[in-house]
Structures are given as structure tokens and as C-alpha cells.
Tab-separated table of C-alpha atoms and ligand atoms in Angstrom:
chain	number	residue	atom	x	y	z
A	27	MET	CA	0.047	0.014	-0.015
A	28	ALA	CA	1.506	3.209	-0.979
A	29	THR	CA	0.351	5.183	1.894
A	30	LEU	CA	2.623	3.251	4.088
A	31	ALA	CA	6.215	3.944	5.327
A	32	PRO	CA	9.190	2.020	3.919
A	33	ALA	CA	9.335	-1.334	4.789
A	34	ALA	CA	12.221	-0.708	7.121
A	35	THR	CA	10.139	1.028	9.808
A	36	ASN	CA	7.134	-1.306	9.244
A	37	VAL	CA	7.336	-3.946	11.863
A	38	CYS	CA	4.351	-5.568	13.721
A	39	ARG	CA	3.801	-3.888	17.048
A	40	ALA	CA	3.247	-7.296	18.958
A	41	CYS	CA	5.396	-9.878	17.217
A	42	GLY	CA	8.426	-7.335	15.371
A	43	ARG	CA	7.878	-9.193	12.243
A	44	PRO	CA	7.872	-7.024	8.987
A	45	LEU	CA	4.445	-6.185	7.905
A	46	GLN	CA	3.039	-6.807	4.392
A	47	PRO	CA	0.589	-4.441	2.796
A	48	GLY	CA	-2.599	-4.266	4.306
A	49	LEU	CA	-4.277	-3.631	7.642
A	50	PHE	CA	-3.577	-6.503	9.726
A	51	CYS	CA	0.095	-8.363	10.718
A	52	PRO	CA	0.008	-11.393	8.592
A	53	TYR	CA	1.261	-13.587	11.418
A	54	ASP	CA	-0.771	-12.587	14.423
A	55	GLY	CA	-3.329	-10.759	12.873
A	56	VAL	CA	-2.721	-7.321	14.898
A	57	PHE	CA	-4.192	-4.314	13.521
A	58	ILE	CA	-1.340	-2.316	12.506
A	59	LEU	CA	-2.606	0.957	13.471
A	60	ASP	CA	-2.805	0.278	17.033
A	61	PRO	CA	0.187	1.550	18.917
A	62	GLN	CA	-0.956	-0.669	21.844
A	63	GLY	CA	-0.889	-3.939	19.528
A	64	THR	CA	-3.578	-5.633	21.229
A	65	THR	CA	-6.503	-5.096	18.361
A	66	VAL	CA	-6.410	-8.378	16.596
A	67	MET	CA	-8.417	-9.175	13.081
A	68	ALA	CA	-11.529	-11.255	13.911
A	69	SER	CA	-11.307	-14.906	12.405
A	70	ARG	CA	-13.426	-15.477	9.315
A	71	ILE	CA	-15.133	-18.554	11.065
A	72	SER	CA	-16.013	-16.294	13.841
A	73	ARG	CA	-17.711	-13.806	11.254
A	74	LEU	CA	-19.702	-16.650	10.064
A	75	GLY	CA	-20.892	-17.443	13.606
A	76	ALA	CA	-22.220	-14.033	14.516
A	77	SER	CA	-24.062	-13.991	11.048
A	78	ILE	CA	-25.700	-16.905	12.352
A	79	VAL	CA	-26.195	-15.812	15.649
A	80	ASN	CA	-27.913	-12.561	14.331
A	81	ALA	CA	-30.222	-14.853	12.177
A	82	ILE	CA	-31.290	-17.028	14.933
A	83	LEU	CA	-31.921	-13.821	17.384
A	84	ILE	CA	-33.997	-12.030	14.738
A	85	VAL	CA	-36.167	-15.022	14.403
A	86	LEU	CA	-36.577	-15.812	18.055
A	87	THR	CA	-37.117	-11.990	19.169
A	88	LEU	CA	-39.512	-11.552	16.259
A	89	GLY	CA	-36.918	-8.807	14.936
A	90	ILE	CA	-37.983	-6.231	17.782
A	91	GLY	CA	-35.644	-7.632	20.656
A	92	TRP	CA	-32.969	-7.759	18.045
A	93	ILE	CA	-33.530	-4.037	17.108
A	94	ILE	CA	-33.605	-3.020	20.785
A	95	TRP	CA	-30.418	-5.126	21.588
A	96	TRP	CA	-28.935	-3.384	18.515
A	97	PHE	CA	-29.074	0.175	19.824
A	98	ILE	CA	-27.625	-0.906	23.141
A	99	VAL	CA	-24.418	-2.552	21.583
A	100	ALA	CA	-24.166	-0.378	18.330
A	101	PRO	CA	-22.348	2.515	20.305
A	102	ARG	CA	-19.798	-0.242	20.804
A	103	GLY	CA	-19.162	-1.142	17.210
A	104	GLN	CA	-21.228	-4.223	17.792
A	105	ASN	CA	-24.776	-5.857	16.622
A	106	PRO	CA	-26.152	-8.531	18.696
A	107	GLY	CA	-24.472	-11.185	16.952
A	108	LYS	CA	-21.250	-9.612	17.004
A	109	ALA	CA	-21.965	-8.790	20.791
A	110	VAL	CA	-22.458	-12.618	21.536
A	111	VAL	CA	-19.354	-13.871	19.649
A	112	GLY	CA	-17.313	-11.098	21.027
A	113	LEU	CA	-16.189	-9.175	17.911
A	114	ARG	CA	-16.355	-5.434	17.115
A	115	VAL	CA	-16.557	-3.181	13.927
A	116	ILE	CA	-14.003	-0.187	13.802
A	117	ARG	CA	-13.132	2.186	11.027
A	118	ALA	CA	-10.082	1.094	8.635
A	119	ASP	CA	-8.417	4.111	9.760
A	120	GLY	CA	-8.360	3.387	13.575
A	121	ARG	CA	-11.161	5.264	14.687
A	122	ALA	CA	-14.098	3.859	16.533
A	123	VAL	CA	-17.611	3.673	14.779
A	124	SER	CA	-20.497	6.033	15.863
A	125	THR	CA	-24.091	4.390	16.132
A	126	GLY	CA	-24.916	6.412	13.087
A	127	TRP	CA	-21.839	4.657	11.219
A	128	MET	CA	-22.973	1.352	12.405
A	129	PHE	CA	-26.483	2.130	11.013
A	130	VAL	CA	-25.180	3.195	7.731
A	131	ARG	CA	-23.062	-0.038	7.569
A	132	GLY	CA	-26.204	-1.929	8.572
A	133	LEU	CA	-27.890	-0.199	5.420
A	134	LEU	CA	-24.950	-1.263	3.270
A	135	THR	CA	-25.216	-4.915	4.391
A	136	PHE	CA	-29.075	-5.219	3.032
A	137	VAL	CA	-27.590	-3.522	-0.189
A	138	GLY	CA	-24.953	-5.714	-0.195
A	139	GLY	CA	-27.298	-8.574	0.114
A	140	LEU	CA	-28.943	-7.922	-3.242
A	141	ILE	CA	-25.681	-9.172	-4.949
A	142	PRO	CA	-26.132	-12.665	-5.899
A	143	LEU	CA	-24.156	-15.676	-4.762
A	144	TYR	CA	-23.793	-13.965	-1.099
A	145	LEU	CA	-20.745	-12.373	-2.875
A	146	ASP	CA	-20.843	-9.322	-0.255
A	147	ASP	CA	-20.392	-11.764	2.361
A	148	LEU	CA	-18.090	-14.235	0.921
A	149	TRP	CA	-15.966	-11.834	-0.248
A	150	LEU	CA	-14.140	-11.921	3.614
A	151	LEU	CA	-12.840	-15.506	2.684
A	152	TRP	CA	-10.187	-14.167	0.137
A	153	ASP	CA	-9.804	-10.416	1.348
A	154	GLN	CA	-6.458	-9.578	2.590
A	155	ASN	CA	-8.160	-7.837	5.701
A	156	ALA	CA	-11.166	-10.170	5.825
A	157	GLN	CA	-13.517	-7.311	4.485
A	158	THR	CA	-16.693	-8.126	3.354
A	159	LEU	CA	-17.938	-5.593	0.662
A	160	HIS	CA	-20.102	-3.586	2.911
A	161	ASP	CA	-16.871	-3.058	4.858
A	162	LYS	CA	-15.328	-1.791	2.026
A	163	MET	CA	-18.229	0.570	1.297
A	164	ALA	CA	-18.346	1.705	5.043
A	165	ALA	CA	-14.377	1.422	5.287
A	166	THR	CA	-14.712	-0.713	8.492
A	167	VAL	CA	-12.862	-3.974	9.401
A	168	VAL	CA	-13.830	-6.174	12.075
A	169	VAL	CA	-11.671	-7.127	15.031
A	170	ARG	CA	-11.953	-9.164	18.296
A	171	ALA	CA	-13.860	-7.357	21.026
A	172	GLN	CA	-11.147	-8.540	23.618
A	173	GLY	CA	-8.362	-6.080	23.247
A	174	SER	CA	-10.020	-3.231	21.368
A	175	GLU	CA	-11.987	-1.949	24.168
A	176	HIS	CA	-9.511	1.182	24.094
A	177	ILE	CA	-10.576	2.136	20.746
A	178	VAL	CA	-14.330	2.699	22.047
A	179	LEU	CA	-13.044	4.323	25.176
A	180	ARG	CA	-10.812	6.938	23.232
A	181	GLY	CA	-12.492	6.865	19.986
A	182	SER	CA	-9.743	5.889	18.273
A	183	VAL	CA	-6.600	3.457	18.445
A	184	GLY	CA	-4.756	6.732	19.705
A	185	GLU	CA	-1.803	8.213	18.823
A	186	LEU	CA	-0.540	6.405	15.294
A	187	PRO	CA	2.915	4.612	15.393
A	188	ALA	CA	5.656	6.991	13.695
A	189	GLY	CA	5.616	6.453	9.999
A	190	TYR	CA	2.281	5.353	9.508
A	191	THR	CA	-0.478	6.863	7.579
A	192	PRO	CA	-4.209	5.958	7.859
A	193	PRO	CA	-5.575	4.420	4.899
A	194	PRO	CA	-8.146	5.978	2.859
A	195	ALA	CA	-11.590	6.628	4.061
A	196	PHE	CA	-12.753	4.671	0.791
A	197	ALA	CA	-10.677	1.766	-0.281
A	198	PRO	CA	-11.768	0.021	-3.579
A	199	PRO	CA	-12.789	-3.755	-3.228
A	200	VAL	CA	-10.115	-4.938	-5.472
A	201	SER	CA	-6.642	-3.945	-4.994
A	202	PHE	CA	-4.476	-4.121	-8.131
A	203	PRO	CA	-1.137	-5.326	-8.128
A	204	ALA	CA	1.361	-2.413	-7.213
A	205	THR	CA	3.303	-1.038	-10.338
A	206	ALA	CA	7.040	-0.477	-10.206
A	207	GLU	CA	7.004	2.675	-8.351
A	208	PRO	CA	3.593	2.985	-6.713
A	209	ALA	CA	4.756	5.723	-4.169
A	210	ARG	CA	6.087	7.782	-6.831
A	211	SER	CA	3.248	7.780	-9.278
A	212	THR	CA	0.260	8.653	-6.837
A	213	PRO	CA	0.939	11.998	-5.376
A	214	ALA	CA	0.552	10.927	-1.945
A	215	ALA	CA	1.487	14.512	-0.861
A	216	MET	CA	-1.531	15.750	-2.223
A	217	PRO	CA	-4.707	13.887	-1.575
A	218	PRO	CA	-8.059	15.295	-2.646
A	219	GLY	CA	-9.375	17.641	-0.144
A	220	ASP	CA	-6.164	18.591	1.440
A	221	SER	CA	-5.452	22.308	1.924
A	222	PRO	CA	-2.295	23.656	0.056
A	223	ALA	CA	-0.643	24.466	3.356
A	224	GLU	CA	-1.235	20.746	4.586
A	225	ALA	CA	-0.155	19.242	1.172
A	226	LEU	CA	2.913	21.535	1.315
A	227	ARG	CA	3.713	20.098	4.696
A	228	ARG	CA	3.297	16.511	3.834
A	229	LEU	CA	5.566	17.119	0.649
A	230	GLU	CA	8.250	18.493	2.752
A	231	ASP	CA	8.177	15.522	4.828
A	232	LEU	CA	8.218	13.066	1.929
A	233	LYS	CA	11.330	14.945	0.731
A	234	SER	CA	13.028	14.956	4.196
A	235	ARG	CA	12.284	10.966	4.402
A	236	GLY	CA	13.975	10.751	0.875
A	237	LEU	CA	10.696	9.244	-0.515
A	238	ILE	CA	10.580	11.270	-3.435
A	239	THR	CA	13.397	12.843	-5.742
A	240	ASP	CA	14.467	16.697	-5.791
A	241	GLU	CA	12.716	16.803	-9.322
A	242	GLU	CA	9.408	14.963	-8.277
A	243	TYR	CA	9.202	17.555	-5.235
A	244	ALA	CA	9.903	20.552	-7.493
A	245	VAL	CA	6.723	19.484	-9.621
A	246	LYS	CA	4.480	18.573	-6.936
A	247	ARG	CA	5.253	21.759	-5.182
A	248	ALA	CA	4.643	23.700	-8.116
A	249	THR	CA	1.372	22.125	-8.652
A	250	ILE	CA	0.458	22.917	-5.075
A	251	VAL	CA	1.615	26.501	-5.467
A	252	ASP	CA	-0.726	26.665	-8.491
A	253	ARG	CA	-3.935	25.795	-6.408
A	254	LEU	CA	-2.899	28.858	-3.730
B	26	ZN	ZN1	2.656	-9.552	14.381
């Protein structure tokens, strides 16, 4: 992922092994943006379990009880099935989800359910971050409830580890193979919506870390100055 710092500084907080592109350590599933290193990706089988529990609870409570329960657990990034199994939804950039965000994610789950062959949910089986398509649309990931409590308490994972940049708010469901120089071809210094001052600051930072050449720096700086 082009947004991550060079590999040399990219090691897992928990096991110290080098990280691959993706939001979780490939060895122990630790969420790479968590400075505490205790937030761990939910297993795919537990995700399936939560879906089954939700379906059973909706039938048993005629829907009404499930909805009431939902409002109790949604502020913690859960729905009743996830609360029972011990899972939590967080935003892919390390922030906690609000009840409103959970509601939108829930609506996207219904929309995703219209996609044939259960493709929306099955997507998590082969996705690097175990995201469903509705997770992709809502920019969320699902982690174990245990170990991620601090995200709910603080509203985010807290101070990001040095060198990490949060992923974009919306990630496409398919990640294409990286080109020879992904960091150089995408102007990471100028995400859309950035103020020129902020873009300049990022650009300076990239240059000082040796991630772009002087020539690229000059070209990008000129582009930003044009926007002023
Ligand atoms: Zn690890």
C-alpha cells in the first residue's frame, strides 16, 4: 500500500516481524495502526458465527428484540450477533464507529445482500483484511472485541505509530498489483481535499524522508503552489 512508510520501519507492534501491505499483521493478525498492539483481526469463522447468531436472534425475538439490543450495543461497534460472539466493528483508519456509522454499515449490508451468490459476505474469505464488500463501502474492519476496548473508550486507536499513515476513507474492493513505483506515481503528498498548506507540509515530509526525488518535489510543489 502506497500510504505506508518504507518497509524498514514497518514492523508489527506485537511480534516485531515485517508487515505486508494490508491492515493486519500477516502472522498474528494485529491491527497495524494500534500502538498498543492488542487489537486483533476477527477470524473468518467467527464472522460466520456472528451472522448465524444474528439470524437466529432475529427469528427468536421477532426482530423487535434484536433491534432494541442493536441500539444498546451499536455504540460499541457491535450488533447482537457480534456482541454474543465477541467481535467489534472499527473504522479502517483506526477510529471507533459511531451508532450512525453502524447504522449506515447495516444499510449497506442489506444493499450488499442484493448482490447474487452471497458475494458481499463471501468476499471476506479471500480478502486480505477479511472485509466484506459492505465493509469496503463503509471503510470498516472487524476485530476481536477483547483487546479493542480502548478504541471505544478513546474514540480511536490513539496516537498512530511513527511512520504510519491511515488508509484512505474509501478503499476499492479489488486492490490491483502494485506498479514498479506506486509511491511515486500517486501523489501521496496531495490527497484530494487537502489544504495547500497541509499538502506542502506533507510534501516537505516526503522529501525529508527521501521518498521522492528533488525533481518530483519541484514538480509537485509547483502544482500545489498553483492551487494557492
Ligand atoms: Zn505480528
